[in-house]
Amino acid sequence: MTADLTPAQGATTEHGHHVPHPVNNADKIRWWPAQREQRERELRWTCSCRSVVYVLVAGGGGAWIRRFHSSETTETVRMHPDAAVALWAKILAGEAV
Ligand SMILES: [Zn+2]
């Protein structure tokens, strides 16, 4: 199965997902300094009313998660889109942080 990486309809005006507090044994993601790509697309994002905002980004045949926390912007490593979508689901479930 191929990951669905189509941008969410009306996503620019949509209230984003609220990430729950992580579970006790949540996976610890390695966050690296962000490196923006020339051709990247932000596909999904969590609600900006929270202090930490996550964005699912695709570009160059891969995908990754970007994390905004106050003035700090970090990212996961680039990965296969299927892996990025799976990680995105874990973040939204509070199972990865
Ligand atoms: Zn909100």
PDB file of N, CA and C and ligand atoms in Angstrom:
ATOM      1  N   MET A   1       0.839  -1.185   0.000  1.00  0.00           N
ATOM      2  CA  MET A   1       0.000   0.000   0.000  1.00  0.00           C
ATOM      3  C   MET A   1       0.882   1.246   0.000  1.00  0.00           C
ATOM      4  N   THR A   2       0.479   2.218  -0.788  1.00  0.00           N
ATOM      5  CA  THR A   2       1.234   3.463  -0.861  1.00  0.00           C
ATOM      6  C   THR A   2       0.649   4.481   0.105  1.00  0.00           C
ATOM      7  N   ALA A   3       1.511   5.202   0.756  1.00  0.00           N
ATOM      8  CA  ALA A   3       1.068   6.217   1.712  1.00  0.00           C
ATOM      9  C   ALA A   3       0.281   7.314   0.996  1.00  0.00           C
ATOM     10  N   ASP A   4      -0.759   7.787   1.647  1.00  0.00           N
ATOM     11  CA  ASP A   4      -1.551   8.888   1.098  1.00  0.00           C
ATOM     12  C   ASP A   4      -0.869  10.199   1.450  1.00  0.00           C
ATOM     13  N   LEU A   5      -0.247  10.823   0.463  1.00  0.00           N
ATOM     14  CA  LEU A   5       0.458  12.074   0.706  1.00  0.00           C
ATOM     15  C   LEU A   5      -0.210  13.240  -0.003  1.00  0.00           C
ATOM     16  N   THR A   6      -1.502  13.088  -0.306  1.00  0.00           N
ATOM     17  CA  THR A   6      -2.207  14.217  -0.907  1.00  0.00           C
ATOM     18  C   THR A   6      -2.496  15.255   0.181  1.00  0.00           C
ATOM     19  N   PRO A   7      -2.336  16.538  -0.142  1.00  0.00           N
ATOM     20  CA  PRO A   7      -2.633  17.565   0.870  1.00  0.00           C
ATOM     21  C   PRO A   7      -4.081  17.477   1.321  1.00  0.00           C
ATOM     22  N   ALA A   8      -4.310  17.710   2.591  1.00  0.00           N
ATOM     23  CA  ALA A   8      -5.657  17.666   3.127  1.00  0.00           C
ATOM     24  C   ALA A   8      -6.507  18.761   2.492  1.00  0.00           C
ATOM     25  N   GLN A   9      -7.744  18.435   2.140  1.00  0.00           N
ATOM     26  CA  GLN A   9      -8.644  19.417   1.542  1.00  0.00           C
ATOM     27  C   GLN A   9      -8.928  20.538   2.529  1.00  0.00           C
ATOM     28  N   GLY A  10      -8.800  21.776   2.070  1.00  0.00           N
ATOM     29  CA  GLY A  10      -9.119  22.915   2.925  1.00  0.00           C
ATOM     30  C   GLY A  10      -8.242  23.014   4.153  1.00  0.00           C
ATOM     31  N   ALA A  11      -7.066  22.404   4.071  1.00  0.00           N
ATOM     32  CA  ALA A  11      -6.234  22.286   5.257  1.00  0.00           C
ATOM     33  C   ALA A  11      -5.780  23.635   5.802  1.00  0.00           C
ATOM     34  N   THR A  12      -5.710  24.644   4.936  1.00  0.00           N
ATOM     35  CA  THR A  12      -5.193  25.929   5.400  1.00  0.00           C
ATOM     36  C   THR A  12      -6.128  26.591   6.410  1.00  0.00           C
ATOM     37  N   THR A  13      -7.418  26.250   6.342  1.00  0.00           N
ATOM     38  CA  THR A  13      -8.349  26.879   7.278  1.00  0.00           C
ATOM     39  C   THR A  13      -8.803  25.905   8.357  1.00  0.00           C
ATOM     40  N   GLU A  14      -8.372  24.676   8.255  1.00  0.00           N
ATOM     41  CA  GLU A  14      -8.821  23.640   9.173  1.00  0.00           C
ATOM     42  C   GLU A  14      -8.133  23.764  10.534  1.00  0.00           C
ATOM     43  N   HIS A  15      -8.873  23.494  11.586  1.00  0.00           N
ATOM     44  CA  HIS A  15      -8.272  23.448  12.916  1.00  0.00           C
ATOM     45  C   HIS A  15      -7.482  22.146  13.004  1.00  0.00           C
ATOM     46  N   GLY A  16      -6.201  22.267  13.305  1.00  0.00           N
ATOM     47  CA  GLY A  16      -5.341  21.094  13.281  1.00  0.00           C
ATOM     48  C   GLY A  16      -5.581  20.141  14.437  1.00  0.00           C
ATOM     49  N   HIS A  17      -4.975  18.998  14.321  1.00  0.00           N
ATOM     50  CA  HIS A  17      -5.095  17.962  15.342  1.00  0.00           C
ATOM     51  C   HIS A  17      -4.416  18.408  16.640  1.00  0.00           C
ATOM     52  N   HIS A  18      -5.040  18.091  17.765  1.00  0.00           N
ATOM     53  CA  HIS A  18      -4.418  18.360  19.069  1.00  0.00           C
ATOM     54  C   HIS A  18      -3.677  17.108  19.525  1.00  0.00           C
ATOM     55  N   VAL A  19      -2.371  17.230  19.674  1.00  0.00           N
ATOM     56  CA  VAL A  19      -1.560  16.084  20.064  1.00  0.00           C
ATOM     57  C   VAL A  19      -1.754  15.840  21.561  1.00  0.00           C
ATOM     58  N   PRO A  20      -2.084  14.634  21.959  1.00  0.00           N
ATOM     59  CA  PRO A  20      -2.260  14.346  23.384  1.00  0.00           C
ATOM     60  C   PRO A  20      -0.917  14.280  24.111  1.00  0.00           C
ATOM     61  N   HIS A  21      -0.962  14.287  25.426  1.00  0.00           N
ATOM     62  CA  HIS A  21       0.265  14.068  26.180  1.00  0.00           C
ATOM     63  C   HIS A  21       0.803  12.684  25.832  1.00  0.00           C
ATOM     64  N   PRO A  22       2.122  12.571  25.662  1.00  0.00           N
ATOM     65  CA  PRO A  22       2.662  11.264  25.265  1.00  0.00           C
ATOM     66  C   PRO A  22       2.446  10.201  26.334  1.00  0.00           C
ATOM     67  N   VAL A  23       2.282   8.978  25.884  1.00  0.00           N
ATOM     68  CA  VAL A  23       2.180   7.850  26.805  1.00  0.00           C
ATOM     69  C   VAL A  23       3.540   7.626  27.459  1.00  0.00           C
ATOM     70  N   ASN A  24       3.546   6.884  28.574  1.00  0.00           N
ATOM     71  CA  ASN A  24       4.771   6.714  29.361  1.00  0.00           C
ATOM     72  C   ASN A  24       5.927   6.097  28.579  1.00  0.00           C
ATOM     73  N   ASN A  25       5.612   5.129  27.748  1.00  0.00           N
ATOM     74  CA  ASN A  25       6.684   4.436  27.016  1.00  0.00           C
ATOM     75  C   ASN A  25       6.756   4.896  25.561  1.00  0.00           C
ATOM     76  N   ALA A  26       6.387   6.152  25.316  1.00  0.00           N
ATOM     77  CA  ALA A  26       6.400   6.680  23.946  1.00  0.00           C
ATOM     78  C   ALA A  26       7.800   6.603  23.341  1.00  0.00           C
ATOM     79  N   ASP A  27       7.830   6.327  22.033  1.00  0.00           N
ATOM     80  CA  ASP A  27       9.106   6.310  21.315  1.00  0.00           C
ATOM     81  C   ASP A  27       9.729   7.703  21.373  1.00  0.00           C
ATOM     82  N   LYS A  28      11.032   7.750  21.582  1.00  0.00           N
ATOM     83  CA  LYS A  28      11.752   9.025  21.584  1.00  0.00           C
ATOM     84  C   LYS A  28      12.346   9.263  20.196  1.00  0.00           C
ATOM     85  N   ILE A  29      11.850  10.300  19.538  1.00  0.00           N
ATOM     86  CA  ILE A  29      12.306  10.627  18.188  1.00  0.00           C
ATOM     87  C   ILE A  29      13.598  11.436  18.276  1.00  0.00           C
ATOM     88  N   ARG A  30      14.534  11.145  17.386  1.00  0.00           N
ATOM     89  CA  ARG A  30      15.739  11.996  17.292  1.00  0.00           C
ATOM     90  C   ARG A  30      15.400  13.205  16.448  1.00  0.00           C
ATOM     91  N   TRP A  31      15.553  14.408  17.028  1.00  0.00           N
ATOM     92  CA  TRP A  31      15.241  15.653  16.312  1.00  0.00           C
ATOM     93  C   TRP A  31      16.536  16.346  15.944  1.00  0.00           C
ATOM     94  N   TRP A  32      16.633  16.733  14.681  1.00  0.00           N
ATOM     95  CA  TRP A  32      17.841  17.350  14.137  1.00  0.00           C
ATOM     96  C   TRP A  32      17.520  18.773  13.677  1.00  0.00           C
ATOM     97  N   PRO A  33      18.512  19.634  13.577  1.00  0.00           N
ATOM     98  CA  PRO A  33      18.252  20.991  13.067  1.00  0.00           C
ATOM     99  C   PRO A  33      17.585  20.933  11.688  1.00  0.00           C
ATOM    100  N   ALA A  34      16.580  21.783  11.473  1.00  0.00           N
ATOM    101  CA  ALA A  34      15.807  21.746  10.233  1.00  0.00           C
ATOM    102  C   ALA A  34      16.656  22.205   9.052  1.00  0.00           C
ATOM    103  N   GLN A  35      16.450  21.538   7.914  1.00  0.00           N
ATOM    104  CA  GLN A  35      17.093  21.925   6.663  1.00  0.00           C
ATOM    105  C   GLN A  35      16.016  21.974   5.599  1.00  0.00           C
ATOM    106  N   ARG A  36      15.577  23.177   5.273  1.00  0.00           N
ATOM    107  CA  ARG A  36      14.491  23.293   4.305  1.00  0.00           C
ATOM    108  C   ARG A  36      14.947  22.897   2.911  1.00  0.00           C
ATOM    109  N   GLU A  37      14.033  22.227   2.212  1.00  0.00           N
ATOM    110  CA  GLU A  37      14.297  21.809   0.831  1.00  0.00           C
ATOM    111  C   GLU A  37      13.671  22.832  -0.106  1.00  0.00           C
ATOM    112  N   GLN A  38      14.243  22.938  -1.300  1.00  0.00           N
ATOM    113  CA  GLN A  38      13.649  23.856  -2.279  1.00  0.00           C
ATOM    114  C   GLN A  38      12.256  23.400  -2.692  1.00  0.00           C
ATOM    115  N   ARG A  39      12.090  22.088  -2.833  1.00  0.00           N
ATOM    116  CA  ARG A  39      10.803  21.573  -3.275  1.00  0.00           C
ATOM    117  C   ARG A  39      10.251  20.679  -2.198  1.00  0.00           C
ATOM    118  N   GLU A  40       9.617  21.290  -1.263  1.00  0.00           N
ATOM    119  CA  GLU A  40       8.993  20.517  -0.208  1.00  0.00           C
ATOM    120  C   GLU A  40       7.548  20.953  -0.088  1.00  0.00           C
ATOM    121  N   ARG A  41       6.727  20.060   0.402  1.00  0.00           N
ATOM    122  CA  ARG A  41       5.308  20.369   0.591  1.00  0.00           C
ATOM    123  C   ARG A  41       4.924  19.988   2.009  1.00  0.00           C
ATOM    124  N   GLU A  42       4.292  20.888   2.709  1.00  0.00           N
ATOM    125  CA  GLU A  42       3.781  20.589   4.043  1.00  0.00           C
ATOM    126  C   GLU A  42       2.394  19.992   3.861  1.00  0.00           C
ATOM    127  N   LEU A  43       2.207  18.766   4.297  1.00  0.00           N
ATOM    128  CA  LEU A  43       0.986  18.017   3.990  1.00  0.00           C
ATOM    129  C   LEU A  43      -0.011  17.962   5.134  1.00  0.00           C
ATOM    130  N   ARG A  44       0.488  17.890   6.347  1.00  0.00           N
ATOM    131  CA  ARG A  44      -0.384  17.786   7.519  1.00  0.00           C
ATOM    132  C   ARG A  44       0.272  18.573   8.628  1.00  0.00           C
ATOM    133  N   TRP A  45      -0.525  19.152   9.496  1.00  0.00           N
ATOM    134  CA  TRP A  45       0.066  19.827  10.642  1.00  0.00           C
ATOM    135  C   TRP A  45      -0.876  19.762  11.821  1.00  0.00           C
ATOM    136  N   THR A  46      -0.281  19.911  12.979  1.00  0.00           N
ATOM    137  CA  THR A  46      -1.080  19.881  14.201  1.00  0.00           C
ATOM    138  C   THR A  46      -1.454  21.310  14.576  1.00  0.00           C
ATOM    139  N   CYS A  47      -2.343  21.455  15.541  1.00  0.00           N
ATOM    140  CA  CYS A  47      -2.914  22.769  15.848  1.00  0.00           C
ATOM    141  C   CYS A  47      -1.865  23.725  16.423  1.00  0.00           C
ATOM    142  N   SER A  48      -1.880  24.951  15.905  1.00  0.00           N
ATOM    143  CA  SER A  48      -0.893  25.948  16.310  1.00  0.00           C
ATOM    144  C   SER A  48      -1.222  26.581  17.657  1.00  0.00           C
ATOM    145  N   CYS A  49      -2.313  26.178  18.285  1.00  0.00           N
ATOM    146  CA  CYS A  49      -2.605  26.716  19.623  1.00  0.00           C
ATOM    147  C   CYS A  49      -1.744  26.028  20.677  1.00  0.00           C
ATOM    148  N   ARG A  50      -1.079  24.931  20.313  1.00  0.00           N
ATOM    149  CA  ARG A  50      -0.203  24.232  21.254  1.00  0.00           C
ATOM    150  C   ARG A  50       1.228  24.752  21.118  1.00  0.00           C
ATOM    151  N   SER A  51       2.006  24.588  22.192  1.00  0.00           N
ATOM    152  CA  SER A  51       3.371  25.135  22.183  1.00  0.00           C
ATOM    153  C   SER A  51       4.284  24.354  21.240  1.00  0.00           C
ATOM    154  N   VAL A  52       3.958  23.095  20.986  1.00  0.00           N
ATOM    155  CA  VAL A  52       4.714  22.296  20.028  1.00  0.00           C
ATOM    156  C   VAL A  52       3.809  21.999  18.841  1.00  0.00           C
ATOM    157  N   VAL A  53       4.289  22.315  17.632  1.00  0.00           N
ATOM    158  CA  VAL A  53       3.521  22.056  16.418  1.00  0.00           C
ATOM    159  C   VAL A  53       4.332  21.111  15.535  1.00  0.00           C
ATOM    160  N   TYR A  54       3.685  20.073  15.053  1.00  0.00           N
ATOM    161  CA  TYR A  54       4.325  19.106  14.161  1.00  0.00           C
ATOM    162  C   TYR A  54       3.775  19.277  12.756  1.00  0.00           C
ATOM    163  N   VAL A  55       4.636  19.094  11.767  1.00  0.00           N
ATOM    164  CA  VAL A  55       4.219  19.186  10.370  1.00  0.00           C
ATOM    165  C   VAL A  55       4.778  17.975   9.635  1.00  0.00           C
ATOM    166  N   LEU A  56       3.939  17.337   8.826  1.00  0.00           N
ATOM    167  CA  LEU A  56       4.382  16.254   7.948  1.00  0.00           C
ATOM    168  C   LEU A  56       4.780  16.889   6.625  1.00  0.00           C
ATOM    169  N   VAL A  57       6.031  16.671   6.212  1.00  0.00           N
ATOM    170  CA  VAL A  57       6.581  17.321   5.027  1.00  0.00           C
ATOM    171  C   VAL A  57       7.036  16.244   4.040  1.00  0.00           C
ATOM    172  N   ALA A  58       6.826  16.496   2.748  1.00  0.00           N
ATOM    173  CA  ALA A  58       7.300  15.587   1.705  1.00  0.00           C
ATOM    174  C   ALA A  58       8.137  16.352   0.701  1.00  0.00           C
ATOM    175  N   GLY A  59       9.127  15.688   0.145  1.00  0.00           N
ATOM    176  CA  GLY A  59       9.950  16.294  -0.887  1.00  0.00           C
ATOM    177  C   GLY A  59      11.043  15.339  -1.319  1.00  0.00           C
ATOM    178  N   GLY A  60      11.416  15.441  -2.577  1.00  0.00           N
ATOM    179  CA  GLY A  60      12.509  14.612  -3.068  1.00  0.00           C
ATOM    180  C   GLY A  60      12.269  13.120  -2.958  1.00  0.00           C
ATOM    181  N   GLY A  61      11.008  12.702  -3.029  1.00  0.00           N
ATOM    182  CA  GLY A  61      10.673  11.283  -2.961  1.00  0.00           C
ATOM    183  C   GLY A  61      10.637  10.730  -1.563  1.00  0.00           C
ATOM    184  N   GLY A  62      10.932  11.552  -0.576  1.00  0.00           N
ATOM    185  CA  GLY A  62      10.888  11.110   0.814  1.00  0.00           C
ATOM    186  C   GLY A  62       9.936  11.967   1.611  1.00  0.00           C
ATOM    187  N   ALA A  63       9.907  11.729   2.894  1.00  0.00           N
ATOM    188  CA  ALA A  63       9.060  12.526   3.777  1.00  0.00           C
ATOM    189  C   ALA A  63       9.697  12.550   5.158  1.00  0.00           C
ATOM    190  N   TRP A  64       9.275  13.500   5.964  1.00  0.00           N
ATOM    191  CA  TRP A  64       9.824  13.638   7.303  1.00  0.00           C
ATOM    192  C   TRP A  64       8.867  14.456   8.144  1.00  0.00           C
ATOM    193  N   ILE A  65       9.159  14.549   9.421  1.00  0.00           N
ATOM    194  CA  ILE A  65       8.336  15.344  10.330  1.00  0.00           C
ATOM    195  C   ILE A  65       9.157  16.543  10.786  1.00  0.00           C
ATOM    196  N   ARG A  66       8.535  17.715  10.768  1.00  0.00           N
ATOM    197  CA  ARG A  66       9.176  18.927  11.267  1.00  0.00           C
ATOM    198  C   ARG A  66       8.488  19.307  12.578  1.00  0.00           C
ATOM    199  N   ARG A  67       9.268  19.838  13.488  1.00  0.00           N
ATOM    200  CA  ARG A  67       8.738  20.166  14.815  1.00  0.00           C
ATOM    201  C   ARG A  67       9.086  21.605  15.146  1.00  0.00           C
ATOM    202  N   PHE A  68       8.066  22.386  15.489  1.00  0.00           N
ATOM    203  CA  PHE A  68       8.269  23.772  15.896  1.00  0.00           C
ATOM    204  C   PHE A  68       8.015  23.876  17.390  1.00  0.00           C
ATOM    205  N   HIS A  69       8.983  24.419  18.110  1.00  0.00           N
ATOM    206  CA  HIS A  69       8.805  24.634  19.547  1.00  0.00           C
ATOM    207  C   HIS A  69       9.462  25.962  19.887  1.00  0.00           C
ATOM    208  N   SER A  70       8.677  26.953  20.259  1.00  0.00           N
ATOM    209  CA  SER A  70       9.089  28.348  20.394  1.00  0.00           C
ATOM    210  C   SER A  70       9.939  28.739  19.189  1.00  0.00           C
ATOM    211  N   SER A  71      11.187  29.141  19.370  1.00  0.00           N
ATOM    212  CA  SER A  71      11.965  29.585  18.209  1.00  0.00           C
ATOM    213  C   SER A  71      12.755  28.450  17.565  1.00  0.00           C
ATOM    214  N   GLU A  72      12.612  27.235  18.098  1.00  0.00           N
ATOM    215  CA  GLU A  72      13.425  26.116  17.632  1.00  0.00           C
ATOM    216  C   GLU A  72      12.664  25.294  16.589  1.00  0.00           C
ATOM    217  N   THR A  73      13.303  25.047  15.454  1.00  0.00           N
ATOM    218  CA  THR A  73      12.706  24.196  14.422  1.00  0.00           C
ATOM    219  C   THR A  73      13.624  23.012  14.190  1.00  0.00           C
ATOM    220  N   THR A  74      13.088  21.823  14.377  1.00  0.00           N
ATOM    221  CA  THR A  74      13.871  20.606  14.198  1.00  0.00           C
ATOM    222  C   THR A  74      13.096  19.642  13.311  1.00  0.00           C
ATOM    223  N   GLU A  75      13.783  18.583  12.875  1.00  0.00           N
ATOM    224  CA  GLU A  75      13.172  17.621  11.962  1.00  0.00           C
ATOM    225  C   GLU A  75      13.694  16.226  12.247  1.00  0.00           C
ATOM    226  N   THR A  76      12.909  15.255  11.804  1.00  0.00           N
ATOM    227  CA  THR A  76      13.417  13.886  11.772  1.00  0.00           C
ATOM    228  C   THR A  76      14.339  13.741  10.569  1.00  0.00           C
ATOM    229  N   VAL A  77      14.970  12.601  10.459  1.00  0.00           N
ATOM    230  CA  VAL A  77      15.694  12.275   9.235  1.00  0.00           C
ATOM    231  C   VAL A  77      14.667  12.089   8.106  1.00  0.00           C
ATOM    232  N   ARG A  78      15.121  12.193   6.862  1.00  0.00           N
ATOM    233  CA  ARG A  78      14.276  11.881   5.715  1.00  0.00           C
ATOM    234  C   ARG A  78      14.034  10.382   5.716  1.00  0.00           C
ATOM    235  N   MET A  79      12.819   9.989   5.367  1.00  0.00           N
ATOM    236  CA  MET A  79      12.492   8.565   5.357  1.00  0.00           C
ATOM    237  C   MET A  79      11.517   8.264   4.231  1.00  0.00           C
ATOM    238  N   HIS A  80      11.242   6.982   4.053  1.00  0.00           N
ATOM    239  CA  HIS A  80      10.246   6.565   3.072  1.00  0.00           C
ATOM    240  C   HIS A  80       8.891   7.158   3.474  1.00  0.00           C
ATOM    241  N   PRO A  81       8.090   7.613   2.502  1.00  0.00           N
ATOM    242  CA  PRO A  81       6.791   8.204   2.855  1.00  0.00           C
ATOM    243  C   PRO A  81       5.935   7.315   3.754  1.00  0.00           C
ATOM    244  N   ASP A  82       5.956   6.004   3.512  1.00  0.00           N
ATOM    245  CA  ASP A  82       5.158   5.107   4.361  1.00  0.00           C
ATOM    246  C   ASP A  82       5.612   5.189   5.816  1.00  0.00           C
ATOM    247  N   ALA A  83       6.923   5.260   6.017  1.00  0.00           N
ATOM    248  CA  ALA A  83       7.465   5.341   7.380  1.00  0.00           C
ATOM    249  C   ALA A  83       7.108   6.677   8.020  1.00  0.00           C
ATOM    250  N   ALA A  84       7.140   7.737   7.230  1.00  0.00           N
ATOM    251  CA  ALA A  84       6.809   9.064   7.768  1.00  0.00           C
ATOM    252  C   ALA A  84       5.337   9.131   8.163  1.00  0.00           C
ATOM    253  N   VAL A  85       4.457   8.547   7.347  1.00  0.00           N
ATOM    254  CA  VAL A  85       3.026   8.544   7.664  1.00  0.00           C
ATOM    255  C   VAL A  85       2.768   7.711   8.916  1.00  0.00           C
ATOM    256  N   ALA A  86       3.488   6.597   9.048  1.00  0.00           N
ATOM    257  CA  ALA A  86       3.341   5.759  10.246  1.00  0.00           C
ATOM    258  C   ALA A  86       3.810   6.515  11.486  1.00  0.00           C
ATOM    259  N   LEU A  87       4.923   7.229  11.362  1.00  0.00           N
ATOM    260  CA  LEU A  87       5.428   8.009  12.493  1.00  0.00           C
ATOM    261  C   LEU A  87       4.468   9.149  12.815  1.00  0.00           C
ATOM    262  N   TRP A  88       3.917   9.779  11.801  1.00  0.00           N
ATOM    263  CA  TRP A  88       2.937  10.852  11.997  1.00  0.00           C
ATOM    264  C   TRP A  88       1.757  10.338  12.835  1.00  0.00           C
ATOM    265  N   ALA A  89       1.266   9.153  12.487  1.00  0.00           N
ATOM    266  CA  ALA A  89       0.139   8.571  13.229  1.00  0.00           C
ATOM    267  C   ALA A  89       0.514   8.326  14.682  1.00  0.00           C
ATOM    268  N   LYS A  90       1.765   7.900  14.922  1.00  0.00           N
ATOM    269  CA  LYS A  90       2.204   7.661  16.296  1.00  0.00           C
ATOM    270  C   LYS A  90       2.283   8.970  17.080  1.00  0.00           C
ATOM    271  N   ILE A  91       2.759  10.026  16.426  1.00  0.00           N
ATOM    272  CA  ILE A  91       2.822  11.331  17.102  1.00  0.00           C
ATOM    273  C   ILE A  91       1.411  11.793  17.471  1.00  0.00           C
ATOM    274  N   LEU A  92       0.466  11.663  16.537  1.00  0.00           N
ATOM    275  CA  LEU A  92      -0.906  12.111  16.802  1.00  0.00           C
ATOM    276  C   LEU A  92      -1.549  11.283  17.918  1.00  0.00           C
ATOM    277  N   ALA A  93      -1.065  10.072  18.092  1.00  0.00           N
ATOM    278  CA  ALA A  93      -1.602   9.198  19.147  1.00  0.00           C
ATOM    279  C   ALA A  93      -0.842   9.355  20.462  1.00  0.00           C
ATOM    280  N   GLY A  94       0.189  10.178  20.473  1.00  0.00           N
ATOM    281  CA  GLY A  94       0.988  10.340  21.674  1.00  0.00           C
ATOM    282  C   GLY A  94       1.939   9.180  21.924  1.00  0.00           C
ATOM    283  N   GLU A  95       2.200   8.383  20.883  1.00  0.00           N
ATOM    284  CA  GLU A  95       3.051   7.205  21.030  1.00  0.00           C
ATOM    285  C   GLU A  95       4.480   7.458  20.587  1.00  0.00           C
ATOM    286  N   ALA A  96       4.751   8.667  20.115  1.00  0.00           N
ATOM    287  CA  ALA A  96       6.119   9.061  19.746  1.00  0.00           C
ATOM    288  C   ALA A  96       6.229  10.545  20.027  1.00  0.00           C
ATOM    289  N   VAL A  97       7.386  10.950  20.497  1.00  0.00           N
ATOM    290  CA  VAL A  97       7.546  12.340  20.891  1.00  0.00           C
ATOM    291  C   VAL A  97       8.966  12.796  20.643  1.00  0.00           C
TER     292      VAL A  97
HETATM  293 ZN    ZN B   1      -6.072  24.193  18.897  1.00  0.00          ZN
END
